[in-house]
Amino acid sequence: MAVAAATYPAGAAMSVPARLGFVLLPAAALAAVLWGLARFDLPLVWQAAWVPALAIDFALHVDGLAALMLLMITGVGTAVFVYAGGYLAGHPHQRRLYVLLTMFMLAMIGCVTADHLIVLFLFWEATSLVSFLLVGFDHEKSDSRKSAQQALMVTGTGGLALLAGFIVLWQAAGTASIREIVAWLPGAEPTPALTAALLLILVGAFTKSAQFPFHFWLPNAMAAPTPVSAYLHSATMVKLGVYLLARLDPGFGDWDLWEWALKGAGSVTAAWGMVLALRERDLKRILAWSTVATLGTLVTLVGLKGEGATVAVGALLLAHALYKAPLFFVAGNVDHGTGTRVIDRLGNLRHAMPWTAAAALLAGASMAGMPLSFGYVVKDVITEVKSADDVFAFARAANTVFGAIAVAVAGVAAIRVFWRHPGTNETPEAHEGGPALVGPPLALALLGIVLGAFPFVVQDLIAQASLAMTPDTEALAVSLALELGPALGSLAVTLAIGGVVYAFWDPLHRLFEGAAQRIGRIGMASQYERSLLWIPRVAAAATRTLQDGRLPYYTGLVVGSVTLAIAAALMLGGGGFELPAAEVPGAGVVAACVLIAIGAASAFVLRDRLTLLLATGLVGYGSAVLFLYAGAPDVAFTQFTVETVFVIVVASVLLALKRLGRPAGVAEPVLRPLALAVAAGFATVVTALLLVAVAGAFDPALTNFFAEASVPEAYGRNVVNVILVDFRALDTLGEITVVMLSLLAALPLLHALRRRDGNAGAR
């Protein structure tokens, strides 16, 4: 991609062969997926060592669910790449869009095939970063920048939560292989660590798939160009959260917390998303809210038990891609041909845009669940699943709201815009796009109709995807039949309610818009905006509080924070405290402790800066004596040198200031209770930490390592020299550097003394 970006200068329009070259990338990937499905039996597994030191393998796993996602990524991707060539024809940055779309496609492929938690996370975050660049493609517009920032902050924050959940899950399971974790989870106890991992993973998945309360970012991302919206926000990226939930459902599926979280959040998202669609007048945003509702339905289905639910998940994933991506293309064509997406300014476009109108009718029929469409087959499966006894009433009500308003949204996109005559709002200057604009929506929408008439074509694929979500099932027979009998009654009710909603779309819009204006300040989008405003305010307040310009305050703050951290570690470590056996210290250790105590006590009472410096130097010299008798002569000599030079240099500065008439006393009061409390607390926790460390059993692993590795690895029999020169070479270099810097600091004083002695001799 970098080579492609460098080959063509920015601002140069792409030629047809260049666009064709990019289109061939997803087309070749689609061909490879189809060939692989025909040639090999699923699942396919491949693994290679990547970062052995961190136990990270580049592990890939392709089963039925991954294969279904791969077909959507590459199939819809091919249509998007073709469409982008016509939608941005002549655009100076069209090549940049193709490069970013290709990078996104590769990241998506990595996400759905990764079998290692960290590898999945890396690809997951790559989709968020590339999505940020795609949503902000028109970066010269403030709306695009703002929408891109919001999408990145919401999904990126969820990604951090997901990483934390993955790490906790890895530690708890003892493996990072997703397949092994899913097999291990059903027999695992619901420990607090696993519960925390579950909640963190839910946050990551919900933010990615725009589940309540993180649903607001997706419609705002419609500032992106239409090819981006069709690819990312209908068929692929927003379904990553659903994919992850479906992948982990065999492991967490029996947990009540998992089940109720998915059912609750999914049902609320499905109903609320469709209601919010009534607020909109922008055709793309209407479709975006219906996408949010569909994602909620998918999450609810993942939370339901049984093989029928997994069949419904797989079928709806495919059906939604086949009708929502064409409808986004239709919205793009309308915008491209009329200059607006506001439905109040559109109408009767079928004469000027007949091919786009045909694509809208085909895709709208599938979205509404009309007979002879794949959407009808899928809605029949969903209705059967949600009529089960274990589905609570709100989920059934949410499904009814979703189905009815889906019919109304399909009517707005396919009928109101193209067949209804709105009088003065008609757009006479509308025109149809070229083959690249009408071919992709027609092809995908027509495929949705073909699969509705012949659903057995994808039966095996849906069965494989369902089997991946229910791995304990040995064989699964899926029958996706076009049955016009039992489902027609439910369809009639849905169409009737949806028809009423469509007929009263404008009054309902005014009603919900007025209500939204009154309660908008408590909505999640408003809370997000307010949080952005509070960030600099909180930062300014924290800066004013923590940075008052006084060094003693900074020192106390740092020492107090370290004290609290050590105390928390000691209390949370568990196992209680074990004190070491009492021993009589040697004379050298006692002398060192006496020196340190005298220096500390003197620093507490002395006020003259020079004598205070000399007294505190006793603490450094006492520490050096302690190091000497503790078997660390190198550290002791370094401490002696540094302490001596430090005292001499600072004492010289203080004497010079005294000769200049500067105050020699410390301005602080003799007794400062808060400083005394901080110092006492720090001494207490450090003493406790040392006692706990000394009381622990001695681990000879490091000693044995140096004894065994001294000759074969460092070619030396003197273990101490080998440690200093080879194994601890950087540490030794640091000590030498400290001594050298100390000499350089003292050198000016030595020169000054030499000059003074020379001048005295001359006199």
Coordinates of N, CA, C and O in Angstrom, one line a residue, residues 624-729:
A624 N 26.0 4.2 52.8 CA 27.2 3.6 52.2 C 27.8 2.6 53.1 O 28.2 1.5 52.7
V625 N 27.9 2.9 54.4 CA 28.4 1.9 55.4 C 27.5 0.6 55.4 O 28.0 -0.5 55.5
L626 N 26.2 0.8 55.4 CA 25.3 -0.3 55.4 C 25.5 -1.2 54.1 O 25.5 -2.4 54.2
F627 N 25.7 -0.6 53.0 CA 25.9 -1.3 51.7 C 27.3 -2.1 51.9 O 27.4 -3.2 51.4
L628 N 28.2 -1.5 52.5 CA 29.6 -2.1 52.6 C 29.5 -3.4 53.5 O 30.0 -4.4 53.1
Y629 N 28.7 -3.3 54.6 CA 28.6 -4.5 55.4 C 27.6 -5.5 55.0 O 27.4 -6.6 55.5
A630 N 26.8 -5.1 54.0 CA 25.8 -6.0 53.4 C 26.3 -6.7 52.2 O 25.5 -7.5 51.6
G631 N 27.6 -6.6 51.9 CA 28.1 -7.3 50.8 C 28.0 -6.7 49.4 O 28.1 -7.3 48.4
A632 N 27.9 -5.3 49.4 CA 27.8 -4.6 48.1 C 28.8 -3.5 48.1 O 28.5 -2.3 48.2
P633 N 30.1 -3.8 48.1 CA 31.2 -2.8 48.2 C 31.1 -1.8 47.0 O 31.5 -0.6 47.1
D634 N 30.8 -2.3 45.8 CA 30.7 -1.4 44.6 C 29.7 -0.3 44.8 O 30.0 0.8 44.5
V635 N 28.5 -0.7 45.3 CA 27.5 0.3 45.5 C 27.9 1.2 46.7 O 27.7 2.4 46.6
A636 N 28.6 0.7 47.7 CA 29.1 1.5 48.8 C 30.0 2.6 48.4 O 29.9 3.7 48.7
F637 N 31.0 2.2 47.6 CA 32.0 3.1 47.1 C 31.4 4.2 46.2 O 31.8 5.4 46.2
T638 N 30.5 3.8 45.4 CA 29.8 4.7 44.5 C 29.0 5.7 45.4 O 29.0 6.9 45.1
Q639 N 28.3 5.2 46.4 CA 27.6 6.1 47.3 C 28.5 7.1 48.1 O 28.2 8.2 48.2
F640 N 29.7 6.6 48.5 CA 30.6 7.4 49.2 C 31.1 8.6 48.2 O 31.1 9.8 48.6
T641 N 31.4 8.2 47.0 CA 31.8 9.2 46.1 C 30.8 10.3 45.8 O 31.0 11.5 45.8
V642 N 29.6 9.8 45.4 CA 28.5 10.7 45.1 C 28.2 11.6 46.3 O 28.0 12.8 46.1
E643 N 28.1 11.0 47.5 CA 27.7 11.8 48.6 C 28.7 12.9 48.9 O 28.4 14.0 49.3
T644 N 30.0 12.5 48.8 CA 31.0 13.5 49.1 C 31.0 14.6 48.1 O 31.1 15.8 48.5
V645 N 30.9 14.3 46.8 CA 30.9 15.4 45.8 C 29.7 16.2 46.0 O 29.7 17.5 45.9
F646 N 28.5 15.6 46.3 CA 27.3 16.3 46.4 C 27.4 17.3 47.6 O 27.0 18.5 47.4
V647 N 27.9 16.9 48.7 CA 28.0 17.7 49.9 C 29.0 18.9 49.6 O 28.7 20.1 49.9
I648 N 30.1 18.6 48.9 CA 31.1 19.6 48.6 C 30.5 20.7 47.7 O 30.6 21.9 47.9
V649 N 29.9 20.2 46.6 CA 29.3 21.1 45.6 C 28.3 22.0 46.2 O 28.3 23.3 46.1
V650 N 27.3 21.4 46.9 CA 26.2 22.2 47.4 C 26.7 23.1 48.6 O 26.2 24.2 48.7
A651 N 27.6 22.6 49.4 CA 28.1 23.4 50.4 C 28.8 24.6 49.9 O 28.7 25.8 50.4
S652 N 29.6 24.5 48.8 CA 30.2 25.6 48.1 C 29.2 26.6 47.6 O 29.4 27.9 47.8
V653 N 28.1 26.1 47.1 CA 27.1 27.1 46.6 C 26.5 27.8 47.8 O 26.2 29.0 47.7
L654 N 26.2 27.1 48.9 CA 25.6 27.8 50.0 C 26.5 28.8 50.6 O 26.1 29.9 51.1
L655 N 27.8 28.5 50.7 CA 28.8 29.5 51.2 C 28.8 30.7 50.3 O 29.0 31.8 50.8
A656 N 28.8 30.5 49.0 CA 28.8 31.6 48.1 C 27.6 32.5 48.3 O 27.7 33.7 48.3
L657 N 26.4 31.8 48.5 CA 25.2 32.6 48.7 C 25.2 33.4 50.0 O 24.7 34.5 50.2
K658 N 25.9 32.7 51.0 CA 26.0 33.4 52.3 C 26.9 34.6 52.2 O 26.6 35.7 52.9
R659 N 28.0 34.5 51.5 CA 28.8 35.7 51.3 C 28.1 36.8 50.5 O 28.4 38.0 50.7
L660 N 27.1 36.5 49.7 CA 26.4 37.5 49.0 C 25.3 38.1 49.8 O 24.5 38.9 49.4
G661 N 25.1 37.6 51.1 CA 24.1 38.1 52.0 C 22.8 37.5 51.8 O 21.8 38.0 52.4
R662 N 22.7 36.4 51.2 CA 21.4 35.7 51.1 C 21.0 35.0 52.4 O 21.9 34.6 53.1
P663 N 19.7 34.8 52.7 CA 19.3 34.2 54.0 C 19.9 32.8 54.0 O 19.8 32.0 53.0
A664 N 20.4 32.4 55.2 CA 21.0 31.1 55.4 C 20.1 30.1 56.1 O 20.4 28.9 56.2
G665 N 18.9 30.6 56.6 CA 18.0 29.7 57.3 C 16.9 29.2 56.4 O 16.6 29.7 55.4
V666 N 16.3 28.1 56.9 CA 15.1 27.5 56.2 C 13.9 28.2 56.6 O 13.6 28.4 57.8
A667 N 13.1 28.6 55.6 CA 11.9 29.4 55.9 C 10.8 28.6 56.5 O 9.8 29.1 57.1
E668 N 10.8 27.2 56.3 CA 9.7 26.4 56.8 C 9.7 26.3 58.3 O 10.8 26.5 58.9
P669 N 8.6 26.1 58.9 CA 8.5 26.0 60.4 C 9.2 24.8 60.9 O 9.5 23.8 60.1
V670 N 9.6 24.8 62.2 CA 10.3 23.7 62.7 C 9.5 22.4 62.7 O 10.0 21.3 62.3
L671 N 8.2 22.4 63.0 CA 7.4 21.2 63.0 C 6.3 21.4 62.0 O 5.5 22.3 62.0
R672 N 6.3 20.4 61.0 CA 5.2 20.4 60.0 C 4.5 19.0 60.2 O 5.0 18.0 59.7
P673 N 3.3 19.0 60.8 CA 2.7 17.7 61.1 C 2.4 16.9 59.9 O 2.6 15.6 59.9
L674 N 2.0 17.5 58.8 CA 1.6 16.7 57.6 C 2.9 16.1 57.0 O 2.9 14.9 56.6
A675 N 4.0 16.8 57.0 CA 5.3 16.3 56.5 C 5.7 15.2 57.3 O 6.2 14.1 56.9
L676 N 5.6 15.3 58.7 CA 6.0 14.3 59.6 C 5.1 13.0 59.4 O 5.6 11.9 59.4
A677 N 3.8 13.2 59.1 CA 2.9 12.0 58.9 C 3.3 11.3 57.6 O 3.3 10.1 57.6
V678 N 3.6 12.1 56.6 CA 4.0 11.5 55.3 C 5.3 10.7 55.4 O 5.4 9.5 55.0
A679 N 6.3 11.3 56.1 CA 7.5 10.6 56.3 C 7.4 9.4 57.2 O 8.0 8.3 56.9
A680 N 6.6 9.5 58.2 CA 6.4 8.3 59.1 C 5.7 7.2 58.3 O 6.0 6.0 58.5
G681 N 4.7 7.6 57.5 CA 4.0 6.5 56.7 C 4.9 5.9 55.7 O 4.8 4.6 55.6
F682 N 5.7 6.7 55.1 CA 6.6 6.1 54.1 C 7.6 5.1 54.8 O 7.9 4.0 54.3
A683 N 8.1 5.5 55.9 CA 9.1 4.7 56.6 C 8.4 3.4 57.1 O 9.0 2.3 57.0
T684 N 7.2 3.5 57.5 CA 6.5 2.3 57.9 C 6.2 1.3 56.8 O 6.5 0.1 57.0
V685 N 5.7 1.8 55.7 CA 5.4 0.8 54.6 C 6.7 0.2 54.0 O 6.7 -0.9 53.6
V686 N 7.8 1.0 53.9 CA 9.0 0.5 53.4 C 9.6 -0.5 54.3 O 10.1 -1.6 53.9
T687 N 9.5 -0.3 55.6 CA 10.0 -1.2 56.6 C 9.2 -2.5 56.5 O 9.8 -3.6 56.5
A688 N 7.9 -2.4 56.4 CA 7.0 -3.6 56.3 C 7.4 -4.3 55.0 O 7.4 -5.6 55.0
L689 N 7.6 -3.6 53.9 CA 8.0 -4.3 52.6 C 9.3 -5.0 52.7 O 9.4 -6.2 52.3
L690 N 10.3 -4.4 53.4 CA 11.5 -5.1 53.5 C 11.4 -6.3 54.4 O 12.0 -7.4 54.2
L691 N 10.6 -6.2 55.5 CA 10.5 -7.4 56.4 C 9.8 -8.5 55.6 O 10.1 -9.7 55.8
V692 N 8.8 -8.2 54.9 CA 8.1 -9.2 54.1 C 9.0 -9.9 53.1 O 9.0 -11.1 52.9
A693 N 9.8 -9.0 52.4 CA 10.7 -9.6 51.4 C 11.8 -10.5 52.1 O 12.1 -11.5 51.6
V694 N 12.3 -10.1 53.2 CA 13.4 -10.8 53.9 C 12.8 -12.1 54.5 O 13.5 -13.2 54.5
A695 N 11.5 -12.1 54.9 CA 10.9 -13.3 55.5 C 10.6 -14.4 54.5 O 10.5 -15.5 54.8
G696 N 10.6 -14.0 53.2 CA 10.3 -15.0 52.2 C 11.4 -16.0 52.0 O 12.6 -15.7 52.3
A697 N 11.1 -17.1 51.5 CA 12.1 -18.2 51.2 C 13.0 -17.7 50.1 O 12.6 -17.1 49.1
F698 N 14.3 -18.0 50.3 CA 15.3 -17.6 49.4 C 15.2 -18.4 48.1 O 15.1 -19.7 48.2
D699 N 15.2 -17.7 47.0 CA 15.1 -18.4 45.7 C 16.4 -18.5 45.1 O 17.0 -17.5 44.7
P700 N 17.0 -19.7 45.0 CA 18.4 -19.8 44.4 C 18.5 -19.9 42.9 O 19.5 -20.1 42.4
A701 N 17.4 -19.6 42.2 CA 17.3 -19.7 40.8 C 18.4 -18.8 40.1 O 19.1 -19.3 39.2
L702 N 18.4 -17.6 40.6 CA 19.4 -16.6 39.9 C 20.8 -17.0 40.3 O 21.7 -16.9 39.4
T703 N 21.1 -17.4 41.5 CA 22.4 -17.9 41.9 C 22.8 -19.1 41.0 O 24.0 -19.1 40.5
N704 N 22.0 -20.0 40.9 CA 22.3 -21.2 40.1 C 22.5 -20.8 38.6 O 23.4 -21.4 37.9
F705 N 21.7 -19.9 38.1 CA 21.9 -19.5 36.7 C 23.3 -18.9 36.5 O 24.0 -19.3 35.5
F706 N 23.7 -17.9 37.3 CA 25.0 -17.3 37.2 C 26.1 -18.4 37.3 O 27.1 -18.3 36.6
A707 N 26.0 -19.3 38.2 CA 27.0 -20.3 38.4 C 27.1 -21.2 37.2 O 28.2 -21.6 36.8
E708 N 26.0 -21.5 36.6 CA 26.0 -22.5 35.5 C 26.3 -21.7 34.2 O 26.9 -22.4 33.3
A709 N 26.0 -20.5 34.0 CA 26.2 -19.8 32.7 C 27.4 -19.0 32.7 O 27.8 -18.4 31.6
S710 N 28.2 -18.9 33.8 CA 29.4 -18.0 33.8 C 30.4 -18.5 32.8 O 30.9 -17.6 32.0
V711 N 30.7 -19.8 32.7 CA 31.7 -20.2 31.8 C 31.2 -20.4 30.4 O 31.8 -19.9 29.4
P712 N 30.1 -21.1 30.1 CA 29.7 -21.3 28.7 C 29.2 -20.1 28.0 O 29.3 -20.0 26.8
E713 N 28.6 -19.1 28.7 CA 28.1 -17.9 28.1 C 29.0 -16.7 28.1 O 29.0 -15.9 27.2
A714 N 29.7 -16.5 29.2 CA 30.6 -15.4 29.4 C 32.1 -15.7 29.4 O 32.9 -14.8 29.5
Y715 N 32.4 -17.0 29.4 CA 33.8 -17.4 29.3 C 34.6 -16.9 30.5 O 35.8 -16.5 30.3
G716 N 34.1 -16.9 31.7 CA 34.8 -16.5 32.9 C 34.5 -17.3 34.1 O 33.3 -17.7 34.3
R717 N 35.5 -17.6 34.9 CA 35.3 -18.4 36.1 C 35.1 -17.6 37.3 O 34.6 -18.1 38.3
N718 N 35.5 -16.3 37.3 CA 35.2 -15.4 38.4 C 33.8 -14.9 38.2 O 33.5 -14.0 37.4
V719 N 32.9 -15.5 39.0 CA 31.4 -15.2 38.8 C 31.2 -13.7 39.0 O 30.4 -13.1 38.3
V720 N 31.8 -13.1 40.1 CA 31.6 -11.7 40.4 C 32.0 -10.8 39.2 O 31.2 -9.9 38.8
N721 N 33.1 -11.1 38.7 CA 33.6 -10.3 37.5 C 32.7 -10.5 36.3 O 32.4 -9.5 35.6
V722 N 32.2 -11.7 36.1 CA 31.4 -12.0 35.0 C 30.0 -11.2 35.1 O 29.5 -10.7 34.2
I723 N 29.5 -11.2 36.3 CA 28.3 -10.5 36.6 C 28.4 -9.0 36.3 O 27.6 -8.4 35.6
L724 N 29.5 -8.4 36.8 CA 29.7 -7.0 36.6 C 30.0 -6.6 35.2 O 29.5 -5.6 34.7
V725 N 30.8 -7.4 34.5 CA 31.2 -7.0 33.2 C 30.3 -7.5 32.1 O 30.2 -6.8 31.0
D726 N 29.6 -8.6 32.3 CA 28.8 -9.2 31.2 C 27.3 -9.1 31.5 O 26.6 -8.4 30.8
F727 N 26.9 -9.8 32.5 CA 25.4 -9.9 32.8 C 24.9 -8.6 33.3 O 23.7 -8.2 33.0
R728 N 25.7 -7.8 34.0 CA 25.2 -6.6 34.5 C 26.0 -5.4 33.9 O 26.4 -4.4 34.6
A729 N 26.4 -5.6 32.7 CA 27.3 -4.6 32.0 C 26.6 -3.2 32.0 O 27.3 -2.2 32.3

